[in-house]
Structures are given as C-alpha cells and as structure tokens.
Coordinates of C-alpha atoms (C1' of nucleotides) in Angstrom, one line a residue:
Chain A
X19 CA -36.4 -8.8 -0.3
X20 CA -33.7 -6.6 -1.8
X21 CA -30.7 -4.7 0.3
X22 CA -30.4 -6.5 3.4
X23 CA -28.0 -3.5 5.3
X24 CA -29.8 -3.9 8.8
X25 CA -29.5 -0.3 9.0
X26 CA -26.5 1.2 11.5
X27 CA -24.5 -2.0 11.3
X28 CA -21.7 -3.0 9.5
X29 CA -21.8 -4.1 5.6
X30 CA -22.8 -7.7 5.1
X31 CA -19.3 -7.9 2.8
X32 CA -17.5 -6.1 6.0
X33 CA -18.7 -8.5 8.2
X34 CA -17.5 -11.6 6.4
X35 CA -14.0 -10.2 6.1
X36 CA -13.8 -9.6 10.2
X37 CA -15.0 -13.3 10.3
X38 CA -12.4 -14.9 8.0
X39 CA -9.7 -12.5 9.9
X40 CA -11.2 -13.4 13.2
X41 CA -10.4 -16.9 12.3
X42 CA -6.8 -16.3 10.8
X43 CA -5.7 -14.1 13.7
X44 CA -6.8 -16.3 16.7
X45 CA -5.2 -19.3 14.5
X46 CA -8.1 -21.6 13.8
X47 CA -6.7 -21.2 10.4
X48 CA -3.0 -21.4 9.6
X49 CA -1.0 -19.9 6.4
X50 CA -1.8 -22.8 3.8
X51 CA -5.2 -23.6 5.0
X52 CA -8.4 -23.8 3.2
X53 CA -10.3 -20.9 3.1
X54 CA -14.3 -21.8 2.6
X55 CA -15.4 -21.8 -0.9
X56 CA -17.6 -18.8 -2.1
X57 CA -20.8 -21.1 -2.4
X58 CA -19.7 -22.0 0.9
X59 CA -19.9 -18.7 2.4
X60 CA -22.6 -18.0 0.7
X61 CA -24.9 -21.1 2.2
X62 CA -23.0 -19.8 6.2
X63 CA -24.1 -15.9 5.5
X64 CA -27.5 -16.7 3.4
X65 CA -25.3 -13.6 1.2
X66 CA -25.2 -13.3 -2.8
X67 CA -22.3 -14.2 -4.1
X68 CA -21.5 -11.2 -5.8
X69 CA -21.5 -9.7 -2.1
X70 CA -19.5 -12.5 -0.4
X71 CA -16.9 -12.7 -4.1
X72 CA -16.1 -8.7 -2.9
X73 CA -15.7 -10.2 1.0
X74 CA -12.7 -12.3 -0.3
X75 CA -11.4 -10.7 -3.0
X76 CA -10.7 -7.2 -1.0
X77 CA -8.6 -9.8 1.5
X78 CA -7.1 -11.1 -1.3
X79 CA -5.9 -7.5 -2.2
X80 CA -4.7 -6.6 1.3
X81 CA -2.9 -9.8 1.1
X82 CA -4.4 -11.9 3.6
X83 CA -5.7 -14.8 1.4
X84 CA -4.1 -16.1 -1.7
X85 CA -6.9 -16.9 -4.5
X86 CA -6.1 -19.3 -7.6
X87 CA -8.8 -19.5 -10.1
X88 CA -10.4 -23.0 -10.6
X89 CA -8.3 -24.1 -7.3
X90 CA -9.3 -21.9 -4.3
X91 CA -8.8 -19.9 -1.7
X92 CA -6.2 -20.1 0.6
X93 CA -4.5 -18.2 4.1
X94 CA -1.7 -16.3 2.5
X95 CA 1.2 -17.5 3.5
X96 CA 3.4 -14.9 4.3
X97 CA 1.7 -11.9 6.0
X98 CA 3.8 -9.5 4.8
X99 CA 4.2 -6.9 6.7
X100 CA 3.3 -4.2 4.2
X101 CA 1.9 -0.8 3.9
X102 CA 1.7 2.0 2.2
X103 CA 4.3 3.9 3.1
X104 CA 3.3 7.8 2.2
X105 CA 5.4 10.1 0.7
X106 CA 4.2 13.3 0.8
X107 CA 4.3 16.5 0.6
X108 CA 7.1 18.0 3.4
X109 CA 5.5 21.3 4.1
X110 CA 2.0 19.2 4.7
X111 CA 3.2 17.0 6.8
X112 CA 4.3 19.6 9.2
X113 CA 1.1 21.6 9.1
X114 CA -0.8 18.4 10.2
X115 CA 1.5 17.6 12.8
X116 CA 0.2 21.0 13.9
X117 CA 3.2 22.7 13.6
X118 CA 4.8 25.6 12.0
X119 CA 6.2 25.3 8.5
X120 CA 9.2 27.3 7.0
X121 CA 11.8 26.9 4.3
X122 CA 15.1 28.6 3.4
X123 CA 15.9 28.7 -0.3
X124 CA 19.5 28.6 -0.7
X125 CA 20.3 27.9 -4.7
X126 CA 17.8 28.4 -7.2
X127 CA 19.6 28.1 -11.0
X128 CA 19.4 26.6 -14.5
X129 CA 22.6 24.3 -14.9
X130 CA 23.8 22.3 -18.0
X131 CA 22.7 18.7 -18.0
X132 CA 26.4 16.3 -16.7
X133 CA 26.1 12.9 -18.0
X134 CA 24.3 11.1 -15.0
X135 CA 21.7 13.9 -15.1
X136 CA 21.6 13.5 -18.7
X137 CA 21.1 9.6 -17.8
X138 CA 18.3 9.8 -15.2
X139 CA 16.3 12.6 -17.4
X140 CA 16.8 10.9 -20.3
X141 CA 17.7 14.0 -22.3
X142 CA 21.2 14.9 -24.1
X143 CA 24.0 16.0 -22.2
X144 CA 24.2 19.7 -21.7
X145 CA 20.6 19.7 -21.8
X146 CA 18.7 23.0 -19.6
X147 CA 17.7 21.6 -16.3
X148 CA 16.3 23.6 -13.6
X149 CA 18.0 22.8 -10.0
X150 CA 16.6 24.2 -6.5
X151 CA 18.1 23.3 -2.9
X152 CA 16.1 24.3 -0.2
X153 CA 16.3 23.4 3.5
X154 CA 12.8 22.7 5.0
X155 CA 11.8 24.0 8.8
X156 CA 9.8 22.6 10.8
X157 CA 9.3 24.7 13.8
X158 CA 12.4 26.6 13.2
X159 CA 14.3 23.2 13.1
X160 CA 15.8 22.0 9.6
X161 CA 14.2 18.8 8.9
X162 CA 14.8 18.4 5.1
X163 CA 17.8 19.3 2.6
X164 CA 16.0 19.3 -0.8
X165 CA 18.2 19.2 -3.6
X166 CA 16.0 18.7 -6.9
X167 CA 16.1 19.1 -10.4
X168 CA 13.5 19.5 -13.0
X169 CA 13.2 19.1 -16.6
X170 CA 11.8 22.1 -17.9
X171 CA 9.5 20.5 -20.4
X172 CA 7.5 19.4 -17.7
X173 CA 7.1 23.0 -15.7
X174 CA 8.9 25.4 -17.7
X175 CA 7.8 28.6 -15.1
X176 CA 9.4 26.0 -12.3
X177 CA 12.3 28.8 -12.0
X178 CA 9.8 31.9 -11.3
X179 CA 7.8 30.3 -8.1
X180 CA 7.9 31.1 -4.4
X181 CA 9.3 28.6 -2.8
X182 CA 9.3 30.0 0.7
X183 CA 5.0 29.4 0.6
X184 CA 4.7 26.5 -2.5
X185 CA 7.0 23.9 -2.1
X186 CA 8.8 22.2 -5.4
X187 CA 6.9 18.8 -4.3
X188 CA 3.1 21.0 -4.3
X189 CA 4.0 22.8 -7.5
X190 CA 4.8 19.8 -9.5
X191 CA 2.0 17.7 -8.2
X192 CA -0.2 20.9 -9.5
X193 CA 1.5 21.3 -12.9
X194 CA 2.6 18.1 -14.1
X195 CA 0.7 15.3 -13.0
X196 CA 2.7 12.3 -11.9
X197 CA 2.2 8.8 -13.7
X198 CA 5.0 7.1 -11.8
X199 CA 7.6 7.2 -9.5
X200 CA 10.5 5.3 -8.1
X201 CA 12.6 6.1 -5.1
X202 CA 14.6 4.6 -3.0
X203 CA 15.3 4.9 1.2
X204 CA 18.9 4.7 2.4
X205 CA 21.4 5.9 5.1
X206 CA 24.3 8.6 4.4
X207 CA 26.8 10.8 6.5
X208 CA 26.4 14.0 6.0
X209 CA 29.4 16.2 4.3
X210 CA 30.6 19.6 6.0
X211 CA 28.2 21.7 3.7
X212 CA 25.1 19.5 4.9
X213 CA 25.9 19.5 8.1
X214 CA 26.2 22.9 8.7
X215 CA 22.6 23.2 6.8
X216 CA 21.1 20.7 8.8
X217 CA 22.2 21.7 12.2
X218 CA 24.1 18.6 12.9
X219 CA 27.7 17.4 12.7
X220 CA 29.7 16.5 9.9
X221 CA 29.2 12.7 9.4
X222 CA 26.3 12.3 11.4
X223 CA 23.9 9.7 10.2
X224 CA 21.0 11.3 8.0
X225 CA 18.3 9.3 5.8
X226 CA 18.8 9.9 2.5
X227 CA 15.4 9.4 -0.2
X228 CA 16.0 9.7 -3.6
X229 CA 12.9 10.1 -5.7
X230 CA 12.4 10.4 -9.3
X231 CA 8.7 11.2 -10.8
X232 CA 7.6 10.8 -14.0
X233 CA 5.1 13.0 -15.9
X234 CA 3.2 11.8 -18.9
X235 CA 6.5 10.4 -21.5
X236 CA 9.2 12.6 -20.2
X237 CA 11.1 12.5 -16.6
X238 CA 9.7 15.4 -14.6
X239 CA 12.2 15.6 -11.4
X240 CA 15.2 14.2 -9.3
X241 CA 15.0 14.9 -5.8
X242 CA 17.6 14.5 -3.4
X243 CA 15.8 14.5 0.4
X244 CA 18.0 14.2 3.1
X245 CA 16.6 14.0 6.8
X246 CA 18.8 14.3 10.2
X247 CA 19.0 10.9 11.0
X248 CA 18.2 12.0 15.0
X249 CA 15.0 14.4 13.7
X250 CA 13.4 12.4 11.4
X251 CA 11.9 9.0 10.8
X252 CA 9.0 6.6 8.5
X253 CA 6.2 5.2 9.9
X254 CA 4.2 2.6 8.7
X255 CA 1.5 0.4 10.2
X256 CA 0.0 -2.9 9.0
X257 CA -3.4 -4.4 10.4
X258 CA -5.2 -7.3 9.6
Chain B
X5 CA -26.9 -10.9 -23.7
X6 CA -24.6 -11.1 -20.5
X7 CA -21.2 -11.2 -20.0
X8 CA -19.3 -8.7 -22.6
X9 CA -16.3 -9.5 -22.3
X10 CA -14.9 -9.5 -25.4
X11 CA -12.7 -12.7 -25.3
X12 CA -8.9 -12.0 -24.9
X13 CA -9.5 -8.5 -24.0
X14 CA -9.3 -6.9 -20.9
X15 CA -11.6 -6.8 -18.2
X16 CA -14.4 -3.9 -19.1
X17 CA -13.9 -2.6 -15.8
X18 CA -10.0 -2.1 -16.3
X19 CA -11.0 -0.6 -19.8
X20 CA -12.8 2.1 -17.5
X21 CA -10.2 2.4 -15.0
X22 CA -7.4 2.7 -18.7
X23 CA -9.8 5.4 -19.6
X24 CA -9.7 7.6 -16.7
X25 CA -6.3 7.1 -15.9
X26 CA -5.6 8.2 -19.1
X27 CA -7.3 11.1 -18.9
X28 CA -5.3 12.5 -16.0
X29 CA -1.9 11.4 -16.9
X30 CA -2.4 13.1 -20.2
X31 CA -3.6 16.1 -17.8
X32 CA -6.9 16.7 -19.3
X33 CA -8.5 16.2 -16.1
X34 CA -6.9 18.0 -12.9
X35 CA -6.5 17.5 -9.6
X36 CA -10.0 18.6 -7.9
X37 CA -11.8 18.2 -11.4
X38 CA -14.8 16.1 -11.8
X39 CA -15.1 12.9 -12.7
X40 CA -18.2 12.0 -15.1
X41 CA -20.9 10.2 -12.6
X42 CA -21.5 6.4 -12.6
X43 CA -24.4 7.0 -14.5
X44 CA -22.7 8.8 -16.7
X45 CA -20.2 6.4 -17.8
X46 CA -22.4 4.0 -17.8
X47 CA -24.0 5.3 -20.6
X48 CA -21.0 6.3 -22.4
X49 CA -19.6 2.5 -22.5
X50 CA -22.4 0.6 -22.3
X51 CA -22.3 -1.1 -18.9
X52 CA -23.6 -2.2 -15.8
X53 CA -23.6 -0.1 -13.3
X54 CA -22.1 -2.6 -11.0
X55 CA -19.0 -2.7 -13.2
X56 CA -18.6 1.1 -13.6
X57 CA -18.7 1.1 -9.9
X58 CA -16.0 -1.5 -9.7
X59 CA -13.7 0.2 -12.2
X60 CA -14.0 3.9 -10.3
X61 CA -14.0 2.2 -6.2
X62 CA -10.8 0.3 -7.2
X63 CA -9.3 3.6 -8.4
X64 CA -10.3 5.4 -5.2
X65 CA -8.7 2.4 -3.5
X66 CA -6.0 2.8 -5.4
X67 CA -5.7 6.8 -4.4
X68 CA -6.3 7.9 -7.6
X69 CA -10.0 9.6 -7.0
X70 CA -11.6 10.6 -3.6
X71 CA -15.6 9.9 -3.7
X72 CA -17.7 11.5 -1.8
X73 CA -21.5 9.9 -1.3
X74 CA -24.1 12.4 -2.6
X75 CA -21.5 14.7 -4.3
X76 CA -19.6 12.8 -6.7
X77 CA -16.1 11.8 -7.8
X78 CA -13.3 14.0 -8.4
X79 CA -9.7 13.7 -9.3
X80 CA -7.2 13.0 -5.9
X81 CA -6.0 16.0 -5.0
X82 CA -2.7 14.6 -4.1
X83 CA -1.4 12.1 -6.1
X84 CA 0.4 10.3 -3.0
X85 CA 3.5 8.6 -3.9
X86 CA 2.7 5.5 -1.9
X87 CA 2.9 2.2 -2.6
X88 CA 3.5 -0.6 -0.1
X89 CA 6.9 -1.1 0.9
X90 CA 7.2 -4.1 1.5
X91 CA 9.0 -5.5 4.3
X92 CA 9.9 -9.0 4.0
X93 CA 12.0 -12.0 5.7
X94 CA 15.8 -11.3 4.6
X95 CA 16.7 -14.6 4.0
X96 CA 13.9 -14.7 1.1
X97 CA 14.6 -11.8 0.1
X98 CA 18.4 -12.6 -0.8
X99 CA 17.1 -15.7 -2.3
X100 CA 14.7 -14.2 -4.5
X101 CA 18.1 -12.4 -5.8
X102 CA 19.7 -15.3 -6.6
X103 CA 22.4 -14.5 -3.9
X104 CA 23.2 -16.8 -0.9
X105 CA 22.1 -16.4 2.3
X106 CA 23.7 -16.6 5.7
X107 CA 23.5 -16.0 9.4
X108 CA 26.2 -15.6 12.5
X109 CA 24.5 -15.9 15.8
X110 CA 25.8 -13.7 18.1
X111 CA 23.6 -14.4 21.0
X112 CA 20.4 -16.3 22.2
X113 CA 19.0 -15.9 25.7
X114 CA 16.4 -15.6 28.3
X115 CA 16.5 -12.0 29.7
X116 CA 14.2 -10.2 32.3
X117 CA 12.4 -7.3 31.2
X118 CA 13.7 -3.9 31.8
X119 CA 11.7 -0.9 31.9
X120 CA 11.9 -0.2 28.9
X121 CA 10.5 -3.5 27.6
X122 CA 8.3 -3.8 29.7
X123 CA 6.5 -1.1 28.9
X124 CA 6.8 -2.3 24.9
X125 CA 5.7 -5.8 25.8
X126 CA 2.7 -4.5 28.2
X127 CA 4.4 -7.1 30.3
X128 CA 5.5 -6.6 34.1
X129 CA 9.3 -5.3 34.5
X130 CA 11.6 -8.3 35.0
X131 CA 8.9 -10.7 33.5
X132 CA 11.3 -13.2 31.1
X133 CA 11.6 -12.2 27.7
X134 CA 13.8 -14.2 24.5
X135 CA 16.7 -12.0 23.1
X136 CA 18.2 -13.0 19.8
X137 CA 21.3 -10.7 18.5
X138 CA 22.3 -12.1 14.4
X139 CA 23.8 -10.6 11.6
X140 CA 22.6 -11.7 8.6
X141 CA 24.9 -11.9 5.3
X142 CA 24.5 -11.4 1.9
X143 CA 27.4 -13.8 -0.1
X144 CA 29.1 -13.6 3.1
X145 CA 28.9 -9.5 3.2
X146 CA 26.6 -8.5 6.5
X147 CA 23.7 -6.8 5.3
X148 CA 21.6 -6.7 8.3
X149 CA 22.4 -6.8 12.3
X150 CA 18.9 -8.3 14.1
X151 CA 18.7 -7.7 17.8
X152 CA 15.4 -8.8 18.7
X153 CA 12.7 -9.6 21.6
X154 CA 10.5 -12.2 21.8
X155 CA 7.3 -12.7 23.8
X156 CA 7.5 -16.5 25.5
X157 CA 3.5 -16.7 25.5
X158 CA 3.7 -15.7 21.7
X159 CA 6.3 -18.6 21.2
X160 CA 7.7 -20.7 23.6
X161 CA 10.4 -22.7 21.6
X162 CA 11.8 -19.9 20.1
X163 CA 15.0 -20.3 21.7
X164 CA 15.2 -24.2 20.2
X165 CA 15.3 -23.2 16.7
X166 CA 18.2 -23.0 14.3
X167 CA 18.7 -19.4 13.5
X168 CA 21.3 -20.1 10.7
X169 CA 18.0 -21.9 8.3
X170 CA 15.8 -20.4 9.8
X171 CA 15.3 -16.4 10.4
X172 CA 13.5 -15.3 13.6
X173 CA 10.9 -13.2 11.3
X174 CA 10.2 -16.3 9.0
X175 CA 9.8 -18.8 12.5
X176 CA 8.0 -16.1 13.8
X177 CA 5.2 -15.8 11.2
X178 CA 4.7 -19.6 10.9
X179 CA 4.2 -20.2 14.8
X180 CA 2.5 -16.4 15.9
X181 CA 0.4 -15.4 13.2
X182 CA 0.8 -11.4 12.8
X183 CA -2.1 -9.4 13.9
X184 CA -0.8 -6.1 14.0
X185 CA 2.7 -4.4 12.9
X186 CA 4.2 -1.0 13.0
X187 CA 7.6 0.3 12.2
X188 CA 9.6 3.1 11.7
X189 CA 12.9 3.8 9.7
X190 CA 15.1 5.9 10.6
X191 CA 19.7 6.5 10.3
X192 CA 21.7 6.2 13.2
X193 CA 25.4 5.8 13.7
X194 CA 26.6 2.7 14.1
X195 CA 28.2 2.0 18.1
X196 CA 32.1 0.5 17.9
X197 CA 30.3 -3.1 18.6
X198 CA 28.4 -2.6 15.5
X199 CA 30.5 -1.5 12.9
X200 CA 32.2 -4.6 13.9
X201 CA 29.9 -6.9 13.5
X202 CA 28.5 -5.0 9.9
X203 CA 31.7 -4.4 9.2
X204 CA 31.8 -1.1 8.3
X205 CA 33.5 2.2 10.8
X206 CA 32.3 2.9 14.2
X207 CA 30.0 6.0 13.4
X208 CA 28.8 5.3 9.8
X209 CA 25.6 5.8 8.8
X210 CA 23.1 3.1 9.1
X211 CA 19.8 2.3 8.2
X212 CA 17.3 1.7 11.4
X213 CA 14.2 -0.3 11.3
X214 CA 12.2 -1.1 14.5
X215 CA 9.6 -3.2 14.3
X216 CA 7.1 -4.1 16.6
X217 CA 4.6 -6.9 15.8
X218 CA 1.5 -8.2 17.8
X219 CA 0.1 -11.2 17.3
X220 CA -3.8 -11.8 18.7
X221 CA -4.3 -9.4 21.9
X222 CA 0.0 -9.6 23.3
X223 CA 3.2 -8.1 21.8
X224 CA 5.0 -11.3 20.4
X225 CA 8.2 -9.7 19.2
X226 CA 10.0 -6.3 18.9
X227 CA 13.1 -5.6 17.1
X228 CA 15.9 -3.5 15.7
X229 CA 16.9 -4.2 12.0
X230 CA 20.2 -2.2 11.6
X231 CA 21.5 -2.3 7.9
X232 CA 24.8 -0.6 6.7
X233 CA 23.6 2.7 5.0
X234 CA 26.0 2.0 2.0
X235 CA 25.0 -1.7 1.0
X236 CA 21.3 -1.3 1.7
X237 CA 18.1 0.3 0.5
X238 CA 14.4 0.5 0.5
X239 CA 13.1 0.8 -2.8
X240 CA 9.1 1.7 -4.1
X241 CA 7.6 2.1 -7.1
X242 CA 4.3 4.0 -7.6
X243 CA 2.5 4.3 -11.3
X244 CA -0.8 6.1 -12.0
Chain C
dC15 C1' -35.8 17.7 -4.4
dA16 C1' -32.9 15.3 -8.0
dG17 C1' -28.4 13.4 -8.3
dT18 C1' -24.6 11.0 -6.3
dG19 C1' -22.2 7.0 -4.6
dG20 C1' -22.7 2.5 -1.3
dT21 C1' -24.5 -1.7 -1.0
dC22 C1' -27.1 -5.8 -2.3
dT23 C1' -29.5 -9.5 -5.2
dA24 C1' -30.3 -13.6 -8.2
dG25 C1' -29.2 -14.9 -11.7
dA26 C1' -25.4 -15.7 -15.8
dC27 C1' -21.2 -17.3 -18.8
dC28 C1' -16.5 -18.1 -18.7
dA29 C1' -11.5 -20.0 -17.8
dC30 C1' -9.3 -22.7 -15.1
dC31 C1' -7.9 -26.6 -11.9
dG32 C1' -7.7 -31.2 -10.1
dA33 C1' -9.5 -35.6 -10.1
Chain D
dC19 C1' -16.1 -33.9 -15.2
dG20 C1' -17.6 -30.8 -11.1
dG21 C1' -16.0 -27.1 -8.3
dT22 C1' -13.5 -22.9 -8.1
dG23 C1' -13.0 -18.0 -8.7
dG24 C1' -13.5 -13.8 -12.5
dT25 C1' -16.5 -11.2 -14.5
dC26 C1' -20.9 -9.2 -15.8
dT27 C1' -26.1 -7.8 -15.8
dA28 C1' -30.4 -5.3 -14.7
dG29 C1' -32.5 -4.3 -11.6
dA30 C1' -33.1 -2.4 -6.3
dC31 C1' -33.1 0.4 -1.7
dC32 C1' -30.5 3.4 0.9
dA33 C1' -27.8 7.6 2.9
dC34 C1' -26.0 11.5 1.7
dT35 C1' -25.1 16.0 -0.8
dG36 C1' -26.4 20.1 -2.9
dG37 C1' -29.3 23.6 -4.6

DNA sequence: CAGTGGTCTAGACCACCGA
DNA sequence: CGGTGGTCTAGACCACTGG
C-alpha cells in the first residue's frame, strides 16, 4: 500500500512538523526537552522513516530542533529570531510595491584604483575600476544613493549600459553570476552633497548598506547604498 | 549493494549539489537555463533517485534553482543575496566576542496602555503593560538603548528579574516561547535623552530595530533596539 | 501523451553517543 | 552494547506541465 497522500491534505512529513511545533509553541515542550525519537514517530504516525527523518530534519534546518547524531533530538534552545533578510534588486522592489520606478544617473567614470579600492578588489593600486552613482526614485521620491564600483574583469561593457531602465544590481546579476557576498547594515549622517541628492537635510539619519559580491575568483562590485533613514526601512519575519 | 558512500567522502547528495553549483558559478549555466532532469542525473552519477532529489530540493531551498512540477528545474533567476540575519540576545552576542558585557537600568515599571499600544498588543487602551528602558554596554561603551514592552499574560514576573544578568530578550525566550516575530530596521536621529544615554550627540545617526514578538495566540513583547550608527552593524554573508 | 518533480515505502549500512 | 540520527536504494503512485 504505497503513497499514503490522502489526496487534498497536507503531506504526511508536513503534518508531523505542525505537530512537533504545535507542541513547542503551546509549551508542552520547553528549549532542552526531548524531542521523540524517529522510531518513535514513526510507531505515533504508522510513517516510514525516511518520511518522518525529512519531518525533523527540515525543523532542524529552520532551527527549531537541535539534532546530535547517536544522542538525539532536542527543542533548540534559542529560537533565534532569524530570517532571510532579502537583498534585492532596488528597481524590483519598487515595481512590486506597485509603484513607479525611476533613476537619475549622476557620475558614470573609469577612475584609478586608491589603496582601499585596491584592498577590497584585490587588484594593484591604480588598477581600472569602473564607478557609477545613481540616485534611485521611487515615485518621484529619492530612495537610494547608489555609489558602486566594478572591476572590469567581471563586466567589462559595465560602462556602456542604460542605467535609467537596467539597474547596475540587474546587470551584474545577468553578467557575472554571484558566488558570494558580504555586506554589512549600519547608520550614517548624511554629508551636504547627499543630502541635497536625497531630499533630506544635512546630517539627517540615513541607513547605510555596504555590499561587496563576488563573481567566480575575482571581486565583482562595491556598492555603497544609502537610504533616508525617514523613507526607508528592512523587514523581516520569522514563524515557527 | 547499498549505501555508496564512499567512506570519508562527502555525502553523494552534496557531490550533486558541488556539481551544479559549480556549473553556475563558473557561468556555464545561466540564469533561466535548464537544469538536467532528476532522471537525468540520475543516470549520469549513478544514483537513487531519492538522493538526486535531495541534492537539487535542498538547492531550491537554498534559492539557488526554482522547480516547477511537470516542467522542470531551472537556474534562479535572481540570485537573492539573502541569508538569515541573525538577530540574537546582545549579551551573547558580546560574549561570543570575548568582550564583557554589561547593563544600566534606566527604568522598570507597570504602565497602562496607550493607544498606540494598545493597538500593538491587541489589548484594550489602558490595560497594564511592563516597560523596561536599559542600555546595554559593550566593555563599558553603550552599544544598545532597549526600551521595551511586555505583555503580563505572556510573563508575569518579568518585572522581578535582574536585568543586569539577565537580558529581557534572553528571560523572554526561556519563560514565552516565540511563536512569531517580525522587525524592521531602520536610522533615526538620536533625541537629546538618547545621545545621552548612548553617548554619542543629540541628532546622530542611529541604528533602529523594532521588534515585535508573539508568543502562542497574544503579543508578549514589543521593542525598540536603538544602536549608535558608528559602533554598530548588521553583517550577512551569502555564498552560492 | 510522455516527462517532470513531489511524495512515500520498507528495507539497509554506517558513525556516533551514552551507559 | 543498544539507540540515535545520516545516508542511501529501488522501487512506487501522484499531480502537474507541455506539446
């Protein structure tokens, strides 16, 4: 009696999770407890194993149980509150917020590599970088400063695109595929020039995202993101 | 002959996943290109179909190929730069950096519920809420200024505890397990009475986390994590 | 319709932990 | 040592997609 789905119901391996979280959430089992062995499961559900191992082991990956091998399973003990934060593309965002993209391009160069470029790209100083700082519109209303450089190596035609339409974050994700990527989420005034891009007054609080990608061995792009502190914010959200 | 695994090598199921993130980082397969069938690769390593499956779900998990049932498996269009951020107790996390931890409590008190909270809480205006105001310190520098709401049904003792060793969010996940959470960061100035207490100038730039946290079906505890823009960041890392 | 991925089974061998 | 989780197999039925 193979494939026991009973048809427009949840999966068996669905329904064991919201079981297990039923019981963590209304505190029948603390952070440190026990969690029942997979035979033990097994026996309660009348499940493969195979089908009640994925049950706990996708928990384990959210976090919610902590699994030792040869030990058990346990309630993790802190629930961190995390969650994929997304960092995406700005001009994206905007359009499935449902509202009306636009960008202003106000430097588009090559510049000579100074030594903390040199540093973060990993390339000699005086090194050809390309560098682009554009203020990003959402609804008419600046949202983003963008100041971003890029290793030619990595999109040598970077220079001859449209940024008005393709922003730098959509043509890199197109041209050189990211392998990994740091960044970091802090708070900075902004200076006169900023400001006055920004619509907002010298000073005022803006987030500040730095972001640095990586593209197969070489250091594709440092971006720069700064947000109006008043206009823009992160949102994450973590369930059980 | 079961279980291949070739003894001190990895998983056959992360070789798969090696081999196809491979592929893309080295840009050989594109965004929106194909990725060979289940069947497919089954036949091309030798394997169970259950394992194949494993190796390409995770990566679909994992945002790095979208499935579609009945069409196929291609490469993610957008290579989201996400990756949990995770938000922690701050008195671990200054721990875990081998720094020492500390805590001024400004304030502990019963409050009734203004509007505002109310409305947060899903509680009646001028029901009695807990209010905790501390600044928490880094090797005696003030990294974080926690002004926080607590829900009585969610924990009744909260005002009996000893915020200096123990941090609201760390009593708070031991006594209310966490349900539900969702936050948002954003920069604000810092007010005169801040600045003070962060010890940085009135109107500096400041990090701004509000959190709101359920715990079973009521709100158990909102609050506003200010950090001083300049001595604190959010980092994530994402790789392929 | 054939091909795809989603789920499930009933076994199996293994590494590891704690008693 | 027995019990745990980690991995794997060789099948299976199903829902869905596309031509």
């Amino acid at each position: 009696m193979p494939s026991a789905i009973p048809h427009s119901t949840l999966p068996a391996y669905e329904q064991i999770k919201s079981y297990i979280k039923k019981q963590i959430s209304e505190g029948h089992w603390l952070p440190g407890d026990a969690v029942p062995s997979e035979s033990a499961l097994q026996k309660k559900f009348g499940l493969s194993r195979m089908t009640v191992n994925r049950a706990v082991k996708e928990l384990a990956v959210e976090g919610v149980v902590t699994r030792v091998r040869g030990s058990g399973t346990v309630v993790a003990q802190l629930h961190q509150i995390s969650s994929t934060l997304q960092v995406r593309d700005i001009r994206e965002e905007v359009l499935e917020r449902g509202h009306t993209p636009g960008a202003r391009v106000l430097l588009v160069e090559k510049v000579k590599a100074d030594k903390a470029l040199a540093q973060i790209f990993e390339v000699r100083s005086s090194s050809t970088l390309f560098h682009s700082v554009i203020v990003h519109l959402e609804n008419g209303i600046p949202i983003q400063l963008e100041d971003r450089y890029v290793n030619p190596q990595s999109a040598p035609h970077y220079l001859e695109q449209d940024f008005m339409v393709m922003t730098p974050t959509r043509y890199l994700i197109d041209h050189a595929p990211v392998t990994q990527a740091s960044y970091t989420i802090s708070a900075a005034p902004a200076t006169r020039a900023q400001a006055q891009e920004l619509a907002m007054g010298e000073g005022d609080a803006c987030l500040l995202m730095t972001r640095t990608t990586i593209s197969g061995q070489s250091v594709a792009s440092h971006a720069r993101l700064l947000y109006p502190g008043t206009r823009y914010r992160f949102h994450g959200l973590f369930a059980l």
